Short mmCIF file of C-alpha atoms in Angstrom, two decimals:
data_model
loop_
_atom_site.label_atom_id
_atom_site.label_comp_id
_atom_site.label_asym_id
_atom_site.label_seq_id
_atom_site.Cartn_x
_atom_site.Cartn_y
_atom_site.Cartn_z
CA MET J 1446 15.74 3.60 18.90
CA LYS J 1447 16.39 7.30 18.36
CA LYS J 1448 13.37 9.53 18.83
CA GLN J 1449 12.53 12.36 16.45
CA VAL J 1450 10.53 15.51 17.11
CA LEU J 1451 7.01 15.42 15.73
CA GLU J 1452 5.07 18.65 15.35
CA PHE J 1453 1.42 18.37 14.36
CA LEU J 1454 -2.06 19.58 15.29
CA VAL J 1455 -4.39 17.47 17.39
CA ASN J 1456 -7.94 18.79 17.62
CA GLY J 1457 -6.68 22.23 16.63
CA GLU J 1458 -3.94 22.36 19.26
CA PRO J 1459 -0.26 22.37 18.26
CA ARG J 1460 1.71 19.44 19.68
CA ALA J 1461 5.44 18.85 19.70
CA MET J 1462 6.84 15.64 21.09
CA ALA J 1463 9.71 13.21 20.75
CA VAL J 1464 8.50 10.06 19.02
CA ALA J 1465 10.21 6.75 18.28
CA PRO J 1466 9.98 5.91 14.56
CA ASN J 1467 8.00 2.71 15.23
CA ARG J 1468 5.18 4.36 17.25
CA THR J 1469 1.77 4.46 15.63
CA LEU J 1470 -0.65 7.35 15.82
CA LEU J 1471 -2.98 5.11 17.85
CA GLU J 1472 -0.26 4.54 20.45
CA ILE J 1473 0.62 8.23 20.56
CA LEU J 1474 -3.00 9.30 21.03
CA ARG J 1475 -3.89 6.75 23.70
CA GLU J 1476 -0.64 6.31 25.60
CA ASP J 1477 1.19 9.61 25.21
CA LEU J 1478 -1.68 12.11 24.92
CA GLY J 1479 -4.27 10.27 27.05
CA MET J 1480 -6.93 10.43 24.33
CA THR J 1481 -8.55 7.08 24.96
CA GLY J 1482 -11.66 7.77 22.90
CA THR J 1483 -9.82 6.30 19.92
CA LYS J 1484 -10.17 2.53 20.38
CA CYS J 1485 -7.79 -0.29 19.51
CA GLY J 1486 -9.81 -3.06 17.90
CA CYS J 1487 -7.89 -5.30 15.53
CA ASN J 1488 -4.64 -3.28 15.26
CA GLN J 1489 -4.60 -4.27 11.56
CA GLY J 1490 -6.74 -1.56 9.96
CA ALA J 1491 -9.70 -3.86 9.37
CA CYS J 1492 -12.28 -2.82 11.99
CA GLY J 1493 -12.36 0.99 12.01
CA ALA J 1494 -12.43 1.31 15.81
CA CYS J 1495 -9.30 3.48 15.70
CA THR J 1496 -10.57 5.80 12.96
CA VAL J 1497 -9.49 9.43 13.27
CA LEU J 1498 -9.45 12.20 10.68
CA ILE J 1499 -6.11 13.16 9.20
CA ASP J 1500 -6.48 16.39 7.26
CA GLY J 1501 -10.23 15.64 7.21
CA LYS J 1502 -9.92 12.11 5.80
CA PRO J 1503 -10.95 9.02 7.83
CA THR J 1504 -7.85 6.98 8.59
CA SER J 1505 -7.06 3.90 10.68
CA SER J 1506 -4.69 5.33 13.28
CA CYS J 1507 -3.21 1.88 13.96
CA LEU J 1508 -1.70 1.87 10.46
CA VAL J 1509 -0.09 5.32 10.53
CA LEU J 1510 3.36 5.87 11.96
CA GLY J 1511 3.46 8.97 14.10
CA LEU J 1512 6.32 10.54 12.19
CA GLU J 1513 4.16 10.53 9.04
CA LEU J 1514 2.06 13.25 10.70
CA GLN J 1515 4.67 16.00 10.60
CA GLY J 1516 2.75 19.24 9.97
CA ARG J 1517 -0.60 17.50 9.58
CA LYS J 1518 -3.97 17.95 11.28
CA VAL J 1519 -5.48 15.12 13.35
CA THR J 1520 -9.06 15.17 14.59
CA THR J 1521 -10.17 12.72 17.29
CA ILE J 1522 -13.51 11.94 18.88
CA GLU J 1523 -12.58 14.17 21.82
CA SER J 1524 -13.07 17.24 19.63
CA LEU J 1525 -16.68 16.61 18.56
CA ALA J 1526 -18.53 17.81 21.64
CA VAL J 1527 -18.06 21.42 22.69
CA GLY J 1528 -18.22 21.59 26.46
CA ASN J 1529 -21.49 19.89 27.45
CA ARG J 1530 -23.01 20.40 23.97
CA LEU J 1531 -22.89 17.26 21.87
CA HIS J 1532 -22.13 17.39 18.18
CA PRO J 1533 -25.32 16.82 16.12
CA LEU J 1534 -23.96 13.43 15.05
CA GLN J 1535 -23.44 12.37 18.66
CA GLN J 1536 -26.95 13.52 19.57
CA ALA J 1537 -28.43 11.73 16.56
CA PHE J 1538 -26.68 8.48 17.55
CA ILE J 1539 -28.29 8.74 20.98
CA ASP J 1540 -31.71 9.78 19.68
CA GLN J 1541 -31.82 7.03 17.04
CA GLY J 1542 -30.54 4.26 19.35
CA ALA J 1543 -27.41 3.77 17.25
CA VAL J 1544 -25.18 3.13 20.27
CA GLN J 1545 -25.10 -0.18 22.10
CA CYS J 1546 -21.73 -1.24 23.50
CA GLY J 1547 -20.17 1.95 22.09
CA PHE J 1548 -16.82 0.46 21.11
CA CYS J 1549 -17.22 1.26 17.41
CA THR J 1550 -18.95 4.58 17.98
CA PRO J 1551 -15.94 6.95 17.94
CA GLY J 1552 -14.75 5.58 14.60
CA MET J 1553 -18.27 5.57 13.17
CA LEU J 1554 -18.83 9.17 14.23
CA LEU J 1555 -15.59 10.38 12.66
CA SER J 1556 -16.27 8.52 9.41
CA ALA J 1557 -19.75 10.08 9.39
CA LYS J 1558 -18.35 13.53 10.15
CA ALA J 1559 -15.96 13.30 7.22
CA LEU J 1560 -18.87 12.31 4.98
CA LEU J 1561 -21.11 15.17 6.10
CA ASP J 1562 -18.24 17.67 5.86
CA ARG J 1563 -17.73 16.83 2.19
CA GLN J 1564 -21.31 15.89 1.29
CA PRO J 1565 -23.98 17.48 3.53
CA ASP J 1566 -26.90 15.72 1.80
CA PRO J 1567 -25.84 12.07 1.44
CA SER J 1568 -28.05 9.24 0.25
CA HIS J 1569 -28.36 6.06 2.31
CA GLU J 1570 -25.96 4.42 -0.16
CA ASP J 1571 -23.44 7.25 0.40
CA ILE J 1572 -23.74 6.73 4.15
CA LYS J 1573 -23.27 2.97 3.87
CA GLU J 1574 -20.21 3.47 1.69
CA ALA J 1575 -18.73 6.02 4.11
CA ILE J 1576 -18.98 3.66 7.09
CA ALA J 1577 -18.02 0.50 5.18
CA GLY J 1578 -14.64 0.41 6.95
CA ASN J 1579 -16.22 0.51 10.41
CA VAL J 1580 -17.33 -2.78 11.96
CA CYS J 1581 -20.19 -2.86 14.47
CA ARG J 1582 -21.04 -6.13 16.16
CA CYS J 1583 -24.13 -4.90 18.03
CA THR J 1584 -26.52 -2.75 16.01
CA GLY J 1585 -26.82 -4.23 12.54
CA TYR J 1586 -26.08 -0.79 11.02
CA VAL J 1587 -29.71 0.24 10.37
CA LYS J 1588 -29.86 2.59 13.36
CA ILE J 1589 -26.39 3.95 12.53
CA VAL J 1590 -27.43 4.83 8.99
CA GLU J 1591 -30.64 6.39 10.34
CA ALA J 1592 -28.65 8.45 12.84
CA ILE J 1593 -26.27 9.79 10.20
CA ASP J 1594 -29.23 10.62 7.97
CA ALA J 1595 -30.95 12.40 10.89
CA ALA J 1596 -27.80 14.44 11.57
CA ALA J 1597 -27.64 15.39 7.89
CA ARG J 1598 -31.29 16.48 7.98
CA HIS J 1599 -30.57 18.48 11.17
CA GLY J 1600 -27.67 20.21 9.39
CA ARG J 1601 -29.90 21.15 6.48
CA SER J 1602 -32.52 22.64 8.82
CA ALA J 1603 -30.03 24.47 11.07
#
């Protein structure tokens, strides 16, 4: 299969690489770029474990062919913390006990980030709707919603 050059931004850094037309963004991130924070859950777009932001919008990276990203901006979980300083969402997840096994957490955090970027003062219903595509088998979602709400409150007071 003939590879094509893909040029896109990942976490603000320009990337150029030869990509086979059948490679998904999930495969490119994990296998080619070593960004293993993005998880492979169902590989069918149903669980949200592989959620990344493409041009600020939550997207299942297992469903996107790499070549569709030409000139686009991808944000992964690796970009949230700055050095040793956690993003307020990450800190809120810890403080509120919203992390158990952690497998769903990267996708949850990115879905929550997209919500707070577009709507800094969401209701609990807004939060539930924003994370509806992310499956968690451990927490029951209550602590996750509380953590996102706490991060929103922190943003309003910052």
